Tab-separated table of C-alpha atoms in Angstrom:
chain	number	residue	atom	x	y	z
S	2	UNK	CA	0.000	0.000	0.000
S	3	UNK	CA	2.685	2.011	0.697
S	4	UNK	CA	4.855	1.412	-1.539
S	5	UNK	CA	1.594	1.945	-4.540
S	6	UNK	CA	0.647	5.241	-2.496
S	7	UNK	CA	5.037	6.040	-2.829
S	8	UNK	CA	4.802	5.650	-6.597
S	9	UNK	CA	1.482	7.387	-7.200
S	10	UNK	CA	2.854	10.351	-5.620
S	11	UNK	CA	6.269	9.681	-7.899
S	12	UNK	CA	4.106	9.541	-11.021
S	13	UNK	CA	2.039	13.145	-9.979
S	14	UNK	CA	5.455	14.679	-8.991
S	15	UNK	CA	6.550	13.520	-12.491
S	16	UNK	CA	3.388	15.280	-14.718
S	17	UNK	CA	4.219	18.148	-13.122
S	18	UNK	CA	7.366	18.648	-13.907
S	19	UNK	CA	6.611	17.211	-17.470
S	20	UNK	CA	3.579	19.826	-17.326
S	21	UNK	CA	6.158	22.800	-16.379
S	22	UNK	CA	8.705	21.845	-18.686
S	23	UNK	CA	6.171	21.947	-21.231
S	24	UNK	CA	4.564	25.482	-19.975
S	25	UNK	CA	8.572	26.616	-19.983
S	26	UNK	CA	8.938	25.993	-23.554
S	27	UNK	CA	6.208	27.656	-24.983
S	28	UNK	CA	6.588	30.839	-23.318
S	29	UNK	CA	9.926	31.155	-24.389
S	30	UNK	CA	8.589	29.784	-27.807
S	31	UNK	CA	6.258	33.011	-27.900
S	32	UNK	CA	8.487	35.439	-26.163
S	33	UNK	CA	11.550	34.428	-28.848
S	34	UNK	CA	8.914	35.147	-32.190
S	35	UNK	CA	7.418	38.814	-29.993
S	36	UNK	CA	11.433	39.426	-29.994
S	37	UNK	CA	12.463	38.514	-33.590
S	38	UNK	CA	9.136	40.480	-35.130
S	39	UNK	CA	9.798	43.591	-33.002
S	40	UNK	CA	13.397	43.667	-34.032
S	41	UNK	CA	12.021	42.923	-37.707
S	42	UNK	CA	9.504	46.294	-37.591
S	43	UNK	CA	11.936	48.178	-35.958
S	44	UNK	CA	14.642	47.071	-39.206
S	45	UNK	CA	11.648	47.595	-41.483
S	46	UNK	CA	10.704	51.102	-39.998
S	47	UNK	CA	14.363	52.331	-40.322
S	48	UNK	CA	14.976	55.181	-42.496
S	49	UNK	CA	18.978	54.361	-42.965
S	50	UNK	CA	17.816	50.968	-43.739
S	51	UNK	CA	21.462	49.398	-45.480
S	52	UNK	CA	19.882	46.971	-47.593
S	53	UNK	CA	16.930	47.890	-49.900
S	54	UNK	CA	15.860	45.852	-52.516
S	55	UNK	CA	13.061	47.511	-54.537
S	56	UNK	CA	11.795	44.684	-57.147
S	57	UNK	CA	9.025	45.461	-59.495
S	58	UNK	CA	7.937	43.125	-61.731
S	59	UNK	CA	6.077	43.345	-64.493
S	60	UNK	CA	2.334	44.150	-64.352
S	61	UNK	CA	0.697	41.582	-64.693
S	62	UNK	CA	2.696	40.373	-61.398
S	63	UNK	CA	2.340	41.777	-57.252
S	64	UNK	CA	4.770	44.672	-56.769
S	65	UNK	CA	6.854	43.534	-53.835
S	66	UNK	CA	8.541	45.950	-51.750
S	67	UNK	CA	9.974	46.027	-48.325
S	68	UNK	CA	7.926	48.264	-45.886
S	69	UNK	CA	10.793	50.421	-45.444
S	70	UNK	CA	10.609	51.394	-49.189
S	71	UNK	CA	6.770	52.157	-49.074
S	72	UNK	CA	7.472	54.598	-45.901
S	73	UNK	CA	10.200	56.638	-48.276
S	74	UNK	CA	7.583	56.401	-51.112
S	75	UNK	CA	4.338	58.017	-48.999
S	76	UNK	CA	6.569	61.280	-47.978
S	77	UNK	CA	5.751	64.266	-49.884
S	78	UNK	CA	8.826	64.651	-52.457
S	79	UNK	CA	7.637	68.464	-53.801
S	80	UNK	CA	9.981	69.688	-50.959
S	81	UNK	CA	11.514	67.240	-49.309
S	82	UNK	CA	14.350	69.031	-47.677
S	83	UNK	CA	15.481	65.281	-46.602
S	84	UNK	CA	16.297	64.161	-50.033
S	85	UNK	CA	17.035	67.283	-51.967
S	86	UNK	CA	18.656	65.727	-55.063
S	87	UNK	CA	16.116	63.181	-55.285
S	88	UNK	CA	14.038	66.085	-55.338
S	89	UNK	CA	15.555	68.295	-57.786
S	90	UNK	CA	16.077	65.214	-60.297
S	91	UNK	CA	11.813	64.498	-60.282
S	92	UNK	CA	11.076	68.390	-60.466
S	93	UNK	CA	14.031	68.466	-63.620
S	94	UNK	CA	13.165	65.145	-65.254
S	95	UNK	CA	9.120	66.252	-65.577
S	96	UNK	CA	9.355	69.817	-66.824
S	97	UNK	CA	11.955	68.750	-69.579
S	98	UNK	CA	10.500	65.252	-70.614
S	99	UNK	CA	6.811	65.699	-69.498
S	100	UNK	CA	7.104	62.160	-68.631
S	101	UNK	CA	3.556	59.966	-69.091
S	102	UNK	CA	6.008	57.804	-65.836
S	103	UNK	CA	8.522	58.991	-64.336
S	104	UNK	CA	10.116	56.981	-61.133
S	105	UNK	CA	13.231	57.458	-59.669
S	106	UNK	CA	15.340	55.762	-57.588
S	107	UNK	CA	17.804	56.721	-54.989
S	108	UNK	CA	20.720	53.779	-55.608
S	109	UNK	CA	23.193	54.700	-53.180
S	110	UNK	CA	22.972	52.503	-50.296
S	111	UNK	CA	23.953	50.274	-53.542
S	112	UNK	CA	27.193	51.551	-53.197
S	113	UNK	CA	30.470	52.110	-50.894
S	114	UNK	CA	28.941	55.343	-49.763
S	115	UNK	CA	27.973	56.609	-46.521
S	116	UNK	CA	24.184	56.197	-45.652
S	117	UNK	CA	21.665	58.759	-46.560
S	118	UNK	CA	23.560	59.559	-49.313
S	119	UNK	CA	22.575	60.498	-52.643
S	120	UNK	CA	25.199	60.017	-55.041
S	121	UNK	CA	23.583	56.891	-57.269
S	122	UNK	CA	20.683	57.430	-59.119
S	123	UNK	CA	18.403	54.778	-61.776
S	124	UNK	CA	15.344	57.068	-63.411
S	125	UNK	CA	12.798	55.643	-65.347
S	126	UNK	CA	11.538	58.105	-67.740
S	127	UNK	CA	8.370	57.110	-69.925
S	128	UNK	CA	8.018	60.099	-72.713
S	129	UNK	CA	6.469	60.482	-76.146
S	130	UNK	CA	8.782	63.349	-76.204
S	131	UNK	CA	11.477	59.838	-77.012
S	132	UNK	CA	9.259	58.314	-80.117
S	133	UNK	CA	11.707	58.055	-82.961
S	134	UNK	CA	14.398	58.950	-81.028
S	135	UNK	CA	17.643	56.258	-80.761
S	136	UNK	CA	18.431	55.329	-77.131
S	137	UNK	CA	21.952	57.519	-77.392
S	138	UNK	CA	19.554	60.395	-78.460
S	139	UNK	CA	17.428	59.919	-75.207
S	140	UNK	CA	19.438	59.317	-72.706
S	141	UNK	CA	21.338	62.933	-73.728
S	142	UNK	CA	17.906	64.237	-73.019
S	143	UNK	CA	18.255	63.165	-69.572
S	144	UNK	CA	21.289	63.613	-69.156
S	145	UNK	CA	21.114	67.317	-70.240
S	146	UNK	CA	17.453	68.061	-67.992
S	147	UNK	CA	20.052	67.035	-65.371
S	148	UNK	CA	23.679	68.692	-66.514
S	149	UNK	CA	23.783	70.274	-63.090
S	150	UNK	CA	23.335	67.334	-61.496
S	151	UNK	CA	25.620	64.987	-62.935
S	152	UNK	CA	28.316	67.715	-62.562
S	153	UNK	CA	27.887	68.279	-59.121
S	154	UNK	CA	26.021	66.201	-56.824
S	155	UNK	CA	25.182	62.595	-59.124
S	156	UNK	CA	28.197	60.365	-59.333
S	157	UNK	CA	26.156	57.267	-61.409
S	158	UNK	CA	22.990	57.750	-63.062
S	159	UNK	CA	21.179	54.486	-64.723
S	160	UNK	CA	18.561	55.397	-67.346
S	161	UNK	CA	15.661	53.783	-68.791
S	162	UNK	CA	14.127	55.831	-71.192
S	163	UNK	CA	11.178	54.392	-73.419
S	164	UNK	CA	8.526	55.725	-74.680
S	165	UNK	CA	5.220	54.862	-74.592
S	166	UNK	CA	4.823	52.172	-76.569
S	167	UNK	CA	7.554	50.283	-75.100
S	168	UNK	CA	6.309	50.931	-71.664
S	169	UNK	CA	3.184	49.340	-72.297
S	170	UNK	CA	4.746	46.259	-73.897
S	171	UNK	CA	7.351	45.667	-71.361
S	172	UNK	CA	6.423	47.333	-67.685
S	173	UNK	CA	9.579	46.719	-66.075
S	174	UNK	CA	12.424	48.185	-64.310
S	175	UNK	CA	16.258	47.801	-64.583
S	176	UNK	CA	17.655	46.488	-61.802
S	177	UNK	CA	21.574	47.809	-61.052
S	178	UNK	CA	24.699	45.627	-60.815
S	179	UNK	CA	26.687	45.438	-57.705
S	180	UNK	CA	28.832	47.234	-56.571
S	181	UNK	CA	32.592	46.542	-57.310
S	182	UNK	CA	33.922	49.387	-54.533
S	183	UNK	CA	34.771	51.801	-57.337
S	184	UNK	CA	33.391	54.661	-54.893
S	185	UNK	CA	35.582	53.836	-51.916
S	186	UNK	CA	38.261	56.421	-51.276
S	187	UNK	CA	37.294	57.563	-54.830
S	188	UNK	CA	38.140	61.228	-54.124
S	189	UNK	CA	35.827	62.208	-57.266
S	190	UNK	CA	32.893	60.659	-55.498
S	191	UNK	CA	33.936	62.096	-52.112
S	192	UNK	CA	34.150	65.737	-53.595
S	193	UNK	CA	30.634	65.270	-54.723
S	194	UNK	CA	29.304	64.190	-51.392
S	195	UNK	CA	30.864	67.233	-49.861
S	196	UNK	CA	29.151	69.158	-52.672
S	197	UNK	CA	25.674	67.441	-51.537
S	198	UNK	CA	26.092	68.109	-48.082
X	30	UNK	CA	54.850	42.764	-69.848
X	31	UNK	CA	55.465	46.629	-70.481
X	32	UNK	CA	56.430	47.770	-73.809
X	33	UNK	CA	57.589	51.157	-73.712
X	34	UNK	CA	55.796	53.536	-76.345
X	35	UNK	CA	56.476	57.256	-77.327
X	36	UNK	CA	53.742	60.080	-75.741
X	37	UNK	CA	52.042	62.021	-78.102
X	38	UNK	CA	54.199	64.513	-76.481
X	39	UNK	CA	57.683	65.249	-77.897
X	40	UNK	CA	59.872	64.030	-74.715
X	41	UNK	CA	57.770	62.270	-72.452
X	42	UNK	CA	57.407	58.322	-72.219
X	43	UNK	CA	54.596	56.301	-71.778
X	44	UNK	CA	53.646	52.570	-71.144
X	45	UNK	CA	51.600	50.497	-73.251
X	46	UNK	CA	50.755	47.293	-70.689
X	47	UNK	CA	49.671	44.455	-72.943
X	48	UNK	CA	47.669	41.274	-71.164
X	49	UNK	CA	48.812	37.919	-71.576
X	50	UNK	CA	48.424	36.125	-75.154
X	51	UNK	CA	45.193	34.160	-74.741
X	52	UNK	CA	42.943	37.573	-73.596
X	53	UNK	CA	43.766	39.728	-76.581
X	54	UNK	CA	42.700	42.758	-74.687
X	55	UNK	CA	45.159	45.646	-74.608
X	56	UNK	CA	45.341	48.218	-72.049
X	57	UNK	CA	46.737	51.389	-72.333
X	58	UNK	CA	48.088	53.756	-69.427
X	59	UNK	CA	46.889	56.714	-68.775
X	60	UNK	CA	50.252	58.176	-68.534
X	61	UNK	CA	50.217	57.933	-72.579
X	62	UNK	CA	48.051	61.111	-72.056
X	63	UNK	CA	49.336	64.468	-71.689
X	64	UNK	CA	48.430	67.063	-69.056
X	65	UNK	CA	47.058	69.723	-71.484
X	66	UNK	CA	43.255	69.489	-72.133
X	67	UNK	CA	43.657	69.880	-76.108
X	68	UNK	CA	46.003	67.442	-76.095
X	69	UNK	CA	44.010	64.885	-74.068
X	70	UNK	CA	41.126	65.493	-76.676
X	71	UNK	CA	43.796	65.345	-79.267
X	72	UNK	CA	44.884	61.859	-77.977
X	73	UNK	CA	41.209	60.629	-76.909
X	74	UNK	CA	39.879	61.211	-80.826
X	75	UNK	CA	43.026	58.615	-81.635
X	76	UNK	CA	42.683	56.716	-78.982
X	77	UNK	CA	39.025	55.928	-79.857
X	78	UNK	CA	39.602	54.683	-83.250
X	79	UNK	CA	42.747	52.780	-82.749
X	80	UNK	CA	40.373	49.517	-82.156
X	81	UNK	CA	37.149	48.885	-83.508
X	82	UNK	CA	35.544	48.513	-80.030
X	83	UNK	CA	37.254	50.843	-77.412
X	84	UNK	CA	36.243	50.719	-73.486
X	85	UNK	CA	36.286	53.525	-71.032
X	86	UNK	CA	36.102	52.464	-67.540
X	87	UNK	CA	36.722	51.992	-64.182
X	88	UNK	CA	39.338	49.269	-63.230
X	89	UNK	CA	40.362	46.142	-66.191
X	90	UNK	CA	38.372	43.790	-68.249
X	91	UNK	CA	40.298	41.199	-65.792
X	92	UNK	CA	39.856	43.132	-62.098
X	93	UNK	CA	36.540	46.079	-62.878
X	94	UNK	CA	36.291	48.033	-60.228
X	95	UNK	CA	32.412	49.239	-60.495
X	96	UNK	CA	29.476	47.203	-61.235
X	97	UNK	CA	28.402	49.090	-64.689
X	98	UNK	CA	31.849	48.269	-66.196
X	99	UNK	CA	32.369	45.224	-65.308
X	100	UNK	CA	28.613	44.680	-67.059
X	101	UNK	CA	29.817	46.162	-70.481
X	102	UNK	CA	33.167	43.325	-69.930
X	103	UNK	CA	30.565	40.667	-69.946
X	104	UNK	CA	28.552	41.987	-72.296
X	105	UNK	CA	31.431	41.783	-74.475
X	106	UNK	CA	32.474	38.341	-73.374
X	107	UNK	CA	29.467	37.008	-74.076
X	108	UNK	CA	29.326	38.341	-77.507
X	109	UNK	CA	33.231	36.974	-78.030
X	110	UNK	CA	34.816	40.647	-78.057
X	111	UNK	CA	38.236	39.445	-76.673
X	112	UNK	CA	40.250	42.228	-78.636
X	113	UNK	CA	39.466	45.408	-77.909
X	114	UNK	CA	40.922	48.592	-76.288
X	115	UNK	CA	40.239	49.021	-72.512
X	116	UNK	CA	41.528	52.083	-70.883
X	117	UNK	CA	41.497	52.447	-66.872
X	118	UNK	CA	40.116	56.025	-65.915
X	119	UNK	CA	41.273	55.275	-62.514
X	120	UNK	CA	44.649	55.437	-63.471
X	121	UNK	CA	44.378	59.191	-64.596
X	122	UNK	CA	41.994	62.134	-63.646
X	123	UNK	CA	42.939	64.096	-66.743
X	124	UNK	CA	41.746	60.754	-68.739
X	125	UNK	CA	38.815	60.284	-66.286
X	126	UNK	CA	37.193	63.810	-67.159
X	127	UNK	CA	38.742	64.468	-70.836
X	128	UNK	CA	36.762	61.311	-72.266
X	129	UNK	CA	33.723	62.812	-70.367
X	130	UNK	CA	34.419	66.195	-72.158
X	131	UNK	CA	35.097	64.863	-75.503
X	132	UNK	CA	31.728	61.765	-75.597
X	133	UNK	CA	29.731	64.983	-73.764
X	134	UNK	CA	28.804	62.198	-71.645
X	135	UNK	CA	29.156	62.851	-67.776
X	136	UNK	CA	29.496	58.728	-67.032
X	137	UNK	CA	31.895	56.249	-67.204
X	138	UNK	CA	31.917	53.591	-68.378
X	139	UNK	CA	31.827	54.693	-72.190
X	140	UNK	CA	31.873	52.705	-75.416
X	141	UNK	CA	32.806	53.028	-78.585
X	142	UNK	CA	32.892	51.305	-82.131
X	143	UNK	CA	34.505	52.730	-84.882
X	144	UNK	CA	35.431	55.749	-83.079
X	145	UNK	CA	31.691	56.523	-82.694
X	146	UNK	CA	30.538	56.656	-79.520
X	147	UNK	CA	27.753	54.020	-78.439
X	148	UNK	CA	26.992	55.157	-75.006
X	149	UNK	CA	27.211	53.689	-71.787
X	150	UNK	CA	26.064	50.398	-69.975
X	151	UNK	CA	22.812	51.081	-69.763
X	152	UNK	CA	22.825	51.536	-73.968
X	153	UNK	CA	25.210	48.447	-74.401
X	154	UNK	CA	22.670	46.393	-71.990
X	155	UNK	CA	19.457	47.660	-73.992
X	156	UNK	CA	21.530	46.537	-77.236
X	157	UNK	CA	22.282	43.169	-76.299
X	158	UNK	CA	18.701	42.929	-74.965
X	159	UNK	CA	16.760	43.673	-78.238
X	160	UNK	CA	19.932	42.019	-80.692
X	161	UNK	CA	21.153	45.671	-82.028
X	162	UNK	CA	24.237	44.529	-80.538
X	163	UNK	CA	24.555	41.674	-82.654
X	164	UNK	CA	24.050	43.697	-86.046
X	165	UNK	CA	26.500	46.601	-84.640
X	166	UNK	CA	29.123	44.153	-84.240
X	167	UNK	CA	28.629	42.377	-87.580
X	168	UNK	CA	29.077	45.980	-89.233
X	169	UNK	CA	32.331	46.038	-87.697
X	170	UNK	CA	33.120	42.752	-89.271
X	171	UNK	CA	33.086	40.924	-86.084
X	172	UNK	CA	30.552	37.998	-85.542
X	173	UNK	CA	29.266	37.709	-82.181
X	174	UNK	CA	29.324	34.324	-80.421
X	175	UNK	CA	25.784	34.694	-79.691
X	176	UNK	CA	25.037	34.548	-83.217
X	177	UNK	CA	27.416	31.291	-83.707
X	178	UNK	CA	25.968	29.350	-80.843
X	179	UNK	CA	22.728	30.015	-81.945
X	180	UNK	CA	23.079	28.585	-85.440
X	181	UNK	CA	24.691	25.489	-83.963
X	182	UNK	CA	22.109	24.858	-81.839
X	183	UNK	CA	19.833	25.220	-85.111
C-alpha cells in the first residue's frame, strides 16, 4: 500500500514537472517570435535601412517591396528638404520630358557610400517626347534636364528611357549591378558628397 | 609585360601594358596622355579609333572596379569581343574627365565602335537585350558568339 501510495505520488510529482517543462517551452517559444518580429519592424521602420531591394515586376505580377521602401515612397517629395537631389532630379526630369512615368530611384545605399547619401541614381523616364528617337539620343535628353546634377552632386545615373509604346509592352524596371567598390576612397565621389552636403 | 611607347608629347614616355596572349585585350596607361586638355582630346579622338571597339572604364576587363563596367566586360564576353581597347580612368583624372568632355557624356563607363561613340552600360545592356548589338558588331566585321551558338544549336 505504501509502496503503490510512494509511486502514485512519484508519477504526480513527475506530470508536473513534465507539465512545467512543457509550460517553460512555450513561453519562451512566444516570447523568442514577440522578440524577432519587433526587431524585424523596428529594421523595417528604419529610415537608414542598409539593404533595400526595390523589385518590381512586371504588371501583370504583385509589386513587392519592403515596408521600409513604401514609408520613403508616402513622404511628400515636392519639398523634401530630406532628399534634396532626389528632389531636384523628379522636379528636372518632368518639366523637360513631361514624362507619361517617371520613377526614380535613390541607388546609393547600392554603393560604398555613406548612408543617406545620394550620389547613385536609376530614373525611369516614360516620354512620347522619345518616339523616334535612338536610345543615345534619349538618354542625352536626360542627361542634359540634369547637366547640373551629374556635374555636381550625381556620381552614377542608370537610365531607362522608353517611350510609350515600349512601356506598355514591357512594364519593367532595370535592376543595377553590384557594386565593385569603385566609390571607396574615390576622391571624385567624395568631392561630390561634400558638394551634396 | 610593359612595352615602352612614345607620348604624343615630344619628350615624355609612356607605357603600353599588354595582357597575356590568350585575352587579346590591350590596355593602355593613362600616362600615354598628356596634361594639357587639347592634347588629351587630341589623344582621346586617336585613342578611340585605334580599335574597332574601345572601353572607357573603371578598373580592367580582368579586375573592374564598379558594377556598370564590369557589365559592359561581360557583355562583351558574351558576344566573343576578346580584342578590344580598354583604358582604366582610374589610373588618370585628366583621362577620367577628358573622355567625359570629348563623348559629352558625364558617365563612365563609355563605349565606342569605330570611333563613334555608343553610349554607356545602360545603352550596351538595352543593345544586347533587343539584338542591335549583334548587327553593330557584324558591321564592324566581327561575328558575335551569340550569333554562332545560336546557329549550332539550329
Amino acid at each position: 500500500m505504501e509502496d503503490t501510495a510512494q509511486v502514485q505520488s512519484d508519477q504526480g510529482e513527475y506530470q508536473t514537472v513534465i507539465a512545467s517543462c512543457l509550460c517553460l517551452c512555450v513561453s519562451s517559444l512566444f516570447f523568442f517570435c514577440y522578440v524577432c518580429y519587433t526587431v524585424r519592424l523596428v529594421q523595417e521602420t528604419s529610415v537608414n535601412v542598409k539593404c533595400v531591394q526595390v523589385v518590381m515586376l512586371s504588371r501583370t505580377s504583385a509589386h513587392v517591396r519592403p515596408l521600409c521602401t513604401r514609408l520613403l515612397s508616402s513622404r511628400p517629395l515636392m519639398s523634401d528638404p530630406c532628399r534634396p537631389v532626389e528632389t531636384s532630379i523628379r522636379a528636372k526630369l518632368t518639366d523637360a520630358l513631361q514624362p507619361e512615368h517617371l520613377e526614380v530611384h535613390n541607388e546609393s545605399h547600392m554603393h560604398a557610400v555613406p548612408p543617406g547619401s545620394e550620389s547613385h541614381f536609376r530614373v525611369l523616364v516614360v516620354s512620347p517626347l522619345f518616339d523616334g528617337l535612338s536610345l543615345l539620343q534619349r538618354h542625352r535628353l536626360v542627361n542634359t534636364a540634369l547637366q547640373e546634377e551629374l556635374s555636381t552632386r550625381v556620381h552614377a545615373l542608370a537610365i531607362q528611357a522608353k517611350s510609350p509604346q515600349q512601356w506598355a509592352a514591357d512594364p519593367s524596371l532595370g535592376k543595377s549591378p553590384g557594386c565593385l567598390g569603385g566609390s571607396k576612397g574615390d576622391h571624385t565621389v567624395q568631392s561630390k558628397l561634400q558638394t551634396e552636403r | 609585360m610593359c612595352t615602352a611607347g612614345r607620348c604624343l608629347r615630344s619628350g615624355s614616355a609612356a607605357f603600353f601594358l599588354s595582357k597575356p596572349v590568350d585575352s587579346r585585350v590591350r590596355l593602355a596607361s593613362a600616362r600615354l596622355l598628356c596634361s594639357a586638355s587639347s592634347d588629351i582630346q587630341k589623344d582621346l579622338g586617336e585613342m578611340v579609333k585605334k580599335d574597332k571597339v574601345v572601353v572607357f572604364m573603371k578598373g580592367t576587363p580582368a579586375q573592374p572596379m564598379c558594377g556598370f563596367s564590369n557589365a559592359v566586360v561581360q557583355i562583351l564576353r558574351m558576344h566573343g569581343v576578346d580584342h578590344y581597347g580598354a583604358y582604366n580612368v582610374l589610373e588618370d583624372q585628366d583621362l577620367r574627365q577628358g573622355v567625359k568632355d570629348f563623348s559629352n557624356w558625364p558617365t563612365i563607363p563609355q563605349v565606342y565602335f569605330n570611333g563613334e561613340f555608343v553610349g554607356g552600360c545602360d545603352i550596351l545592356l538595352q543593345m544586347h537585350q533587343n539584338g542591335d548589338l549583334v548587327e553593330e558588331l557584324k558591321k564592324l566585321g566581327i561575328t558575335s558568339a551569340l550569333l554562332e551558338a545560336e546557329k549550332e544549336s539550329k
